[in-house]
PDB file of C-alpha atoms in Angstrom:
ATOM      1  CA  ALA Y   7     -13.259  13.798 -33.021  1.00 88.00           C
ATOM      2  CA  TRP Y   8     -11.135  14.501 -29.929  1.00 94.00           C
ATOM      3  CA  THR Y   9      -9.715  17.714 -31.387  1.00 96.00           C
ATOM      4  CA  LEU Y  10     -13.166  18.979 -32.324  1.00 96.00           C
ATOM      5  CA  ALA Y  11     -14.446  18.214 -28.817  1.00 97.00           C
ATOM      6  CA  LEU Y  12     -11.533  20.197 -27.398  1.00 97.00           C
ATOM      7  CA  ALA Y  13     -12.299  23.031 -29.844  1.00 98.00           C
ATOM      8  CA  ASP Y  14     -15.866  23.089 -28.534  1.00 97.00           C
ATOM      9  CA  ALA Y  15     -14.576  23.363 -24.969  1.00 98.00           C
ATOM     10  CA  LEU Y  16     -12.222  26.195 -25.985  1.00 97.00           C
ATOM     11  CA  SER Y  17     -14.916  28.185 -27.768  1.00 96.00           C
ATOM     12  CA  GLY Y  18     -14.986  31.793 -26.566  1.00 95.00           C
ATOM     13  CA  THR Y  19     -11.502  31.629 -25.050  1.00 97.00           C
ATOM     14  CA  ALA Y  20      -8.133  32.888 -26.271  1.00 96.00           C
ATOM     15  CA  SER Y  21      -7.093  29.288 -27.080  1.00 97.00           C
ATOM     16  CA  ALA Y  22      -7.750  27.105 -30.104  1.00 97.00           C
ATOM     17  CA  ALA Y  23      -7.620  23.485 -31.179  1.00 97.00           C
ATOM     18  CA  THR Y  24      -6.558  23.270 -34.814  1.00 97.00           C
ATOM     19  CA  ILE Y  25      -6.115  20.255 -37.093  1.00 97.00           C
ATOM     20  CA  PHE Y  26      -3.249  20.125 -39.580  1.00 97.00           C
ATOM     21  CA  VAL Y  27      -3.984  17.900 -42.563  1.00 97.00           C
ATOM     22  CA  VAL Y  28      -0.932  16.168 -44.057  1.00 97.00           C
ATOM     23  CA  ARG Y  29      -0.587  12.936 -46.006  1.00 96.00           C
ATOM     24  CA  ALA Y  30       3.052  12.281 -45.137  1.00 97.00           C
ATOM     25  CA  LEU Y  31       5.975  14.306 -43.843  1.00 97.00           C
ATOM     26  CA  LEU Y  32       9.120  14.981 -45.832  1.00 97.00           C
ATOM     27  CA  THR Y  33      12.601  15.867 -44.619  1.00 98.00           C
ATOM     28  CA  ASP Y  34      15.693  17.017 -46.473  1.00 98.00           C
ATOM     29  CA  ALA Y  35      17.352  13.710 -45.535  1.00 98.00           C
ATOM     30  CA  MET Y  36      14.574  11.788 -47.268  1.00 97.00           C
ATOM     31  CA  LYS Y  37      15.048  13.859 -50.421  1.00 97.00           C
ATOM     32  CA  ARG Y  38      18.802  13.374 -50.218  1.00 98.00           C
ATOM     33  CA  ASP Y  39      18.501   9.598 -49.702  1.00 98.00           C
ATOM     34  CA  ALA Y  40      15.966   9.066 -52.491  1.00 98.00           C
ATOM     35  CA  PRO Y  41      16.100  12.083 -54.815  1.00 96.00           C
ATOM     36  CA  ASP Y  42      14.053  10.423 -57.566  1.00 97.00           C
ATOM     37  CA  ALA Y  43      11.171   9.387 -55.317  1.00 97.00           C
ATOM     38  CA  ASP Y  44       7.755  10.960 -55.778  1.00 96.00           C
ATOM     39  CA  TYR Y  45       7.217  13.335 -52.862  1.00 95.00           C
ATOM     40  CA  SER Y  46       4.369  15.259 -54.464  1.00 93.00           C
ATOM     41  CA  ARG Y  47       1.924  14.150 -51.757  1.00 93.00           C
ATOM     42  CA  HIS Y  48       4.298  14.920 -48.878  1.00 96.00           C
ATOM     43  CA  THR Y  49       4.406  18.022 -46.685  1.00 97.00           C
ATOM     44  CA  HIS Y  50       7.904  19.241 -45.907  1.00 97.00           C
ATOM     45  CA  VAL Y  51       8.565  19.559 -42.189  1.00 98.00           C
ATOM     46  CA  ASP Y  52       9.696  23.158 -42.732  1.00 97.00           C
ATOM     47  CA  ASP Y  53       6.266  23.993 -44.178  1.00 97.00           C
ATOM     48  CA  LEU Y  54       4.580  22.385 -41.181  1.00 97.00           C
ATOM     49  CA  ALA Y  55       6.822  24.338 -38.805  1.00 98.00           C
ATOM     50  CA  GLN Y  56       5.977  27.583 -40.613  1.00 97.00           C
ATOM     51  CA  ALA Y  57       2.246  26.840 -40.392  1.00 97.00           C
ATOM     52  CA  VAL Y  58       2.547  26.175 -36.658  1.00 97.00           C
ATOM     53  CA  ALA Y  59       4.497  29.405 -36.109  1.00 97.00           C
ATOM     54  CA  GLU Y  60       1.876  31.404 -38.027  1.00 96.00           C
ATOM     55  CA  LEU Y  61      -0.846  30.272 -35.621  1.00 96.00           C
ATOM     56  CA  TRP Y  62       0.303  32.931 -33.155  1.00 95.00           C
ATOM     57  CA  ASP Y  63      -0.462  35.651 -35.714  1.00 96.00           C
ATOM     58  CA  ARG Y  64      -4.127  34.698 -36.078  1.00 96.00           C
ATOM     59  CA  PRO Y  65      -7.044  35.097 -33.668  1.00 97.00           C
ATOM     60  CA  ALA Y  66      -8.091  31.948 -31.795  1.00 97.00           C
ATOM     61  CA  ASP Y  67     -11.701  32.229 -32.913  1.00 95.00           C
ATOM     62  CA  GLU Y  68     -10.530  32.125 -36.545  1.00 96.00           C
ATOM     63  CA  LEU Y  69      -8.573  28.903 -35.954  1.00 97.00           C
ATOM     64  CA  ASN Y  70     -10.582  26.998 -33.387  1.00 98.00           C
ATOM     65  CA  GLY Y  71     -11.994  23.789 -34.823  1.00 97.00           C
ATOM     66  CA  ARG Y  72     -10.516  24.479 -38.273  1.00 97.00           C
ATOM     67  CA  ARG Y  73      -8.698  22.035 -40.515  1.00 97.00           C
ATOM     68  CA  LEU Y  74      -5.624  23.589 -42.119  1.00 97.00           C
ATOM     69  CA  ASP Y  75      -4.806  21.621 -45.257  1.00 96.00           C
ATOM     70  CA  LEU Y  76      -1.084  21.394 -45.913  1.00 96.00           C
ATOM     71  CA  THR Y  77      -1.356  18.716 -48.587  1.00 92.00           C
ATOM     72  CA  GLY Y  78      -1.254  21.145 -51.490  1.00 75.00           C
ATOM     73  CA  ALA Y  79      -4.278  19.381 -52.968  1.00 62.00           C
TER      74      ALA Y  79
END
């Protein structure tokens, strides 16, 4: 709710409040330490970083108040 309230306050500006949806984060170390574990519901931290970096390539009004699903579901 807090992020959506901030998005409302940012409406019409060059800024945006965006929600990233993840179930759990995954690192290479986790995969290395437990290679047989089921990580199908995890979002790799590199994918999250890429999604964050791509925010700068999109207009704020397209992103503001949006949920960006990174779960792969």
